Coordinates of C-alpha atoms in Angstrom, one line a residue:
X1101 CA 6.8 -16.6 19.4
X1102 CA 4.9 -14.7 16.5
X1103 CA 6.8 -11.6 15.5
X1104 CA 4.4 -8.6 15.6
X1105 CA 3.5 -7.3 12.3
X1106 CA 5.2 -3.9 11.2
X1107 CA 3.6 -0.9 9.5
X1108 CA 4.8 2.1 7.9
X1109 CA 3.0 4.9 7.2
X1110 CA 3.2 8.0 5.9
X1111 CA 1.6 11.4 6.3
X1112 CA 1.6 9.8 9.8
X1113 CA 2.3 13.4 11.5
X1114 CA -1.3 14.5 11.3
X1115 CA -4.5 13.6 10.4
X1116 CA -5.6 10.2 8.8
X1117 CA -2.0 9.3 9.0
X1118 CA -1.4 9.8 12.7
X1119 CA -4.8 7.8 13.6
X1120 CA -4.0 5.2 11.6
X1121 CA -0.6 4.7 12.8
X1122 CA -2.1 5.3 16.7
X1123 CA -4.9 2.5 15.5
X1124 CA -2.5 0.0 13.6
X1125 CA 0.0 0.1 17.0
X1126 CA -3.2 -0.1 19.4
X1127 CA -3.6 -3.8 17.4
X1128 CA -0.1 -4.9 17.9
X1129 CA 1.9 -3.3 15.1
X1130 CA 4.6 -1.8 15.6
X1131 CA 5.1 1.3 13.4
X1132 CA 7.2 3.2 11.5
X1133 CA 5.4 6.8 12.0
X1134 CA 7.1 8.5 8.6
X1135 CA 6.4 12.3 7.3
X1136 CA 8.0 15.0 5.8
X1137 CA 7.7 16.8 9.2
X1138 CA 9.4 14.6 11.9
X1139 CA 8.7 16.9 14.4
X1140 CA 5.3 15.9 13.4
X1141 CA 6.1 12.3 13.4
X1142 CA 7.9 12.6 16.5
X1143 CA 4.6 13.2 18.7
X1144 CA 3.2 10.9 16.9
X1145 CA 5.7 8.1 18.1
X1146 CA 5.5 9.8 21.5
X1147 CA 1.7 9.0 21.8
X1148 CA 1.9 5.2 20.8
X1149 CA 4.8 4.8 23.1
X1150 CA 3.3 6.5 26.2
X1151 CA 0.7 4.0 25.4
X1152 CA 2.8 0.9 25.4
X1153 CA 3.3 0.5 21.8
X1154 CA 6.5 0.5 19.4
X1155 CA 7.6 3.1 17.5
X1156 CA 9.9 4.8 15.4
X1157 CA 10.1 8.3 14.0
X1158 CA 11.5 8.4 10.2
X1159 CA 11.5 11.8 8.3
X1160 CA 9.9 10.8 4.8
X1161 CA 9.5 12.8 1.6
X1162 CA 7.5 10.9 -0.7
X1163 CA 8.7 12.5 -3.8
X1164 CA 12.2 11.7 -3.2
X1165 CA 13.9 8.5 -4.3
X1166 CA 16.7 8.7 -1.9
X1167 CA 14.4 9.3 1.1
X1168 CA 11.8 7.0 0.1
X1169 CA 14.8 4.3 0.2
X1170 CA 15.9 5.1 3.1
X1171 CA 12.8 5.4 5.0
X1172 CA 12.2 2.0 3.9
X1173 CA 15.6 0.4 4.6
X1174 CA 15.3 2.1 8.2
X1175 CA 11.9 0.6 8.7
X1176 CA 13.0 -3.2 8.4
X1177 CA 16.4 -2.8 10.1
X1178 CA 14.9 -1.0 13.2
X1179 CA 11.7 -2.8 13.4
X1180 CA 12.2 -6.2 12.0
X1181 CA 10.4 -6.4 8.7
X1182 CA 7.4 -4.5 7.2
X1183 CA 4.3 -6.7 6.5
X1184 CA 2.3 -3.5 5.8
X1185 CA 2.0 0.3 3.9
X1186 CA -0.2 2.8 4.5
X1187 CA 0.1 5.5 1.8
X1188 CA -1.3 8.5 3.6
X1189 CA 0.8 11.4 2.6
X1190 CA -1.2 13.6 0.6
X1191 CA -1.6 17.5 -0.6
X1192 CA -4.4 19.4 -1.6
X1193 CA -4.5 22.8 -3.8
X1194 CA -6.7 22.8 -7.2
X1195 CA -8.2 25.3 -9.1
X1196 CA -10.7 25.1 -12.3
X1197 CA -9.2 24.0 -15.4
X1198 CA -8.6 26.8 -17.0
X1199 CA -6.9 28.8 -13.7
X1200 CA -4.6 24.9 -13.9
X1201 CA -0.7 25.4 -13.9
X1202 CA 1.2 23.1 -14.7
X1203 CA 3.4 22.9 -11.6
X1204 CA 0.0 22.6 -9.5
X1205 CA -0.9 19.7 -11.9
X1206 CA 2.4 18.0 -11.3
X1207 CA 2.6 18.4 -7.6
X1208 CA -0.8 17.0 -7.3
X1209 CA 0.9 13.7 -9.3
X1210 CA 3.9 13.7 -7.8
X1211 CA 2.6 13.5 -4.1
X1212 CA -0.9 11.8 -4.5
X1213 CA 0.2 9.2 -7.4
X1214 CA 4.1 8.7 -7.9
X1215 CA 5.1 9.1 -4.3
X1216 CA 2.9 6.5 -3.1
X1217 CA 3.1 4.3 -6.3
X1218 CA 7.3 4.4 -6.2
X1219 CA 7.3 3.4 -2.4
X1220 CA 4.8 0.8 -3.3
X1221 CA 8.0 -0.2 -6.0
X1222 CA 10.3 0.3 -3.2
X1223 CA 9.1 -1.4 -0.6
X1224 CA 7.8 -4.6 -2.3
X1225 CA 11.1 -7.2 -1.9
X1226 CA 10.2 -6.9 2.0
X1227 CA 6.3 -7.2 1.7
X1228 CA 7.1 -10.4 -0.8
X1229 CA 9.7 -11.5 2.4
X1230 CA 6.9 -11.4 4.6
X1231 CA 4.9 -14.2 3.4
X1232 CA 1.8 -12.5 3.7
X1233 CA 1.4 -8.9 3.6
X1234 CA -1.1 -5.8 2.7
X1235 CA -0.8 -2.0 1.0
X1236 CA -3.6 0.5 1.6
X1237 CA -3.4 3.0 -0.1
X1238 CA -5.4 6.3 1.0
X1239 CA -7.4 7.9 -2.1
X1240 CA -10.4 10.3 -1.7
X1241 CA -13.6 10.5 -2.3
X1242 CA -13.2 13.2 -4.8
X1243 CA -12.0 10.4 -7.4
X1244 CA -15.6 10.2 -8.3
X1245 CA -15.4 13.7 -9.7
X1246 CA -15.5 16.8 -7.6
X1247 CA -16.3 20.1 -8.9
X1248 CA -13.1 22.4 -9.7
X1249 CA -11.2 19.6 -8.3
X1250 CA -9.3 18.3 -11.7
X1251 CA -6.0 17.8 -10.5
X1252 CA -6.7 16.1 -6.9
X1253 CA -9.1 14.6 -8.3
X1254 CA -7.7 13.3 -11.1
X1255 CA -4.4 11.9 -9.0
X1256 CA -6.8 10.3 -6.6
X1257 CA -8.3 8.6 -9.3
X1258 CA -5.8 7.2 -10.6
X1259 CA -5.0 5.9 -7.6
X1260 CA -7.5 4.0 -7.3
X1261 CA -7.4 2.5 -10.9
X1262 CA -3.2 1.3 -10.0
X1263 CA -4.3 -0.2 -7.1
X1264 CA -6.8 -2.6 -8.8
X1265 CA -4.0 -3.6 -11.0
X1266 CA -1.7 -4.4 -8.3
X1267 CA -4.1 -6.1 -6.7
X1268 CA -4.1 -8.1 -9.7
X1269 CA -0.3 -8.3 -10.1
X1270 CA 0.7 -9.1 -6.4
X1271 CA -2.3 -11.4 -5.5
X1272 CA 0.2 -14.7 -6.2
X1273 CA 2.4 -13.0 -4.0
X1274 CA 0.3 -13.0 -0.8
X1275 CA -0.5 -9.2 -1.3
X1276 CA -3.3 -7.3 -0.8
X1277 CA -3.7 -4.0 -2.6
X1278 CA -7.0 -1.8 -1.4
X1279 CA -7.9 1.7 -1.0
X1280 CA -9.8 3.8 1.3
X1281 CA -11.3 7.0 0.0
X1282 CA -12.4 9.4 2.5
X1283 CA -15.2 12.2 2.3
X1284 CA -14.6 15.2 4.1
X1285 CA -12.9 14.3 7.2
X1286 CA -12.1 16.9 9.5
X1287 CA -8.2 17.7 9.2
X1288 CA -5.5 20.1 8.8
X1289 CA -5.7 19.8 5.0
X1290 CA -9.7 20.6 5.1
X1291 CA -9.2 23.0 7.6
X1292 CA -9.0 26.0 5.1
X1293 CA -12.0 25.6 3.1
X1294 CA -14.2 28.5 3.1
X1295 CA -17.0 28.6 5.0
X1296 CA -19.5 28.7 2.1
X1297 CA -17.7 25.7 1.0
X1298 CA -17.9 23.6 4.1
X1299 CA -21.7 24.3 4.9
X1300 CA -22.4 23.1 1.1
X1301 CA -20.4 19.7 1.7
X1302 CA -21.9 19.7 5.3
X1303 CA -25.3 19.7 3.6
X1304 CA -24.6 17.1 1.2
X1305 CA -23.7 14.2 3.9
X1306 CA -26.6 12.1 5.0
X1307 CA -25.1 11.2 8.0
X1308 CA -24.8 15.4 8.9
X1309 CA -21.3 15.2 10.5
X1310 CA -18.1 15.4 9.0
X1311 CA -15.7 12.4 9.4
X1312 CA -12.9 11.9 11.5
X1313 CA -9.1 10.7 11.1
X1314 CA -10.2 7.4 13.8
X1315 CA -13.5 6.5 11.4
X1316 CA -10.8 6.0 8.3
X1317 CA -8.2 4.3 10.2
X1318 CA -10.7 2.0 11.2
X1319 CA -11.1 1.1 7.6
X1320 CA -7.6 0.8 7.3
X1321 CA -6.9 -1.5 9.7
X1322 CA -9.9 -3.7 8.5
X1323 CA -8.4 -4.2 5.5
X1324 CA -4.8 -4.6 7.2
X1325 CA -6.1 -7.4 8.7
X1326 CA -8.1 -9.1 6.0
X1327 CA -6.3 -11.3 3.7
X1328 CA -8.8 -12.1 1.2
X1329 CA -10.0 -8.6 0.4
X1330 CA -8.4 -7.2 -2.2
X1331 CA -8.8 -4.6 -5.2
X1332 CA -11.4 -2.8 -3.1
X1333 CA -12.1 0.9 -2.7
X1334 CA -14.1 1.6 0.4
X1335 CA -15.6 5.1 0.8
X1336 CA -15.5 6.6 4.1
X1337 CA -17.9 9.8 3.7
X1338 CA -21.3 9.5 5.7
X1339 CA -23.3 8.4 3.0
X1340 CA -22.2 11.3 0.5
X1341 CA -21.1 8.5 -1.8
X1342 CA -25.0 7.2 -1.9
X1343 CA -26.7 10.8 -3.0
X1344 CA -28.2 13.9 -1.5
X1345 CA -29.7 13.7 1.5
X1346 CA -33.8 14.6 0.6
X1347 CA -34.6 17.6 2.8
X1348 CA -37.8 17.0 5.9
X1349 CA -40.9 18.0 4.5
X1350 CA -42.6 21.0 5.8

């Protein structure tokens, strides 16, 4: 018998995170639902279970060494092995450069880039175990450059440039490294943006809607289940990523 394919993800409380965890168990997975809230992670476990999946619940703080260990060492002892990461966990405060402290600037590092970059680190004797495995690592839109948006932006980024050199790296391995990077999706983290902010993003997405957690997690589970994709950056954002939309004539 095959053994099913084991996930972890983090920032799996809300959001991107819980969809993708909720989409990745819907295809078979079973899941370690990880976030620094496990109350949070909890329900999350509770609604893949109620819906005949496998889950377990694992309290995760993604700038921590000893967690990040153990939240990985709990994964493959309770569920058998871990074939796949989802780095979801993410935080979002910025300012203009010159309003920029430096403990903003590191937090925006230490959660967007290090955290997910030292699990990657942590995690990788299992994903090499597992013959054939996959890392997706969850960047943003905003790596492209978003006004007053230096420090997310700039952690997002690099992101994105690590995991085409890990691509690179753990290609022999059986490993695929690939990123989604998501517009404005409609979360908690977005959810206290001004208005006058939100109506000018609103405006700039062709599509006219913003996203959802399920339209990412779809992305992520493509490339969970694609072996021979790798070093890729899909965006998720309605067309944002194409231009401005060309207002109807009059």
């Amino acid at each position: 018998m095959t053994r099913q394919r084991v996930a972890l993800v983090t920032g799996a409380g809300n959001g991107i995170g819980r969809a993708s965890a909720l989409a990745l168990a819907d295809r078979s997975h079973r899941v370690a639902v990880t976030d620094i809230d496990e109350a949070a992670a909890q329900r999350t476990v509770h609604a893949i279970t109620e819906a005949g999946g496998s889950a377990v619940a694992i309290a995760l703080d993604v700038t921590d060494d000893t967690s990040r260990r153990a939240a990985v060492s709990r994964c493959v002892s309770e569920l058998g092995g871990l074939d796949l990461l989802v780095n979801c966990a993410g935080v979002l405060r910025d300012a203009r450069i010159e309003k920029l402290e430096d403990s903003l600037f590191e937090s925006m590092l230490e959660v967007n880039l290090i955290g997910p970059l030292a699990l990657i680190h942590t995690a990788l004797p299992h994903l090499r175990a597992a013959g054939t495995a996959s890392v997706v690592n969850v960047a943003s839109r905003a790596w492209l450059g978003t006004f007053g948006s230096t420090a997310y932006s700039g952690a997002k980024g690099g992101l994105v440039g690590a995991s085409r050199s890990l691509a690179l790296e753990l290609a022999p391995d059986g490993i695929t490294v690939n990123c989604v990077a998501p517009g404005f999706i409609e979360t908690d983290m977005t959810s206290t943006l001004p208005p006058r902010i939100r109506e000018r993003i609103l405006a700039a997405i062709p599509i006219g809607r913003p996203g959802h957690p399920a339209d990412v997690a779809e992305a992520v589970v493509f490339f969970a289940s694609n072996g021979y994709c790798t070093g890729q950056t899909l965006l998720i954002c309605g067309g944002r990523g194409i231009g401005r939309p060309i207002a109807e004539a009059s």
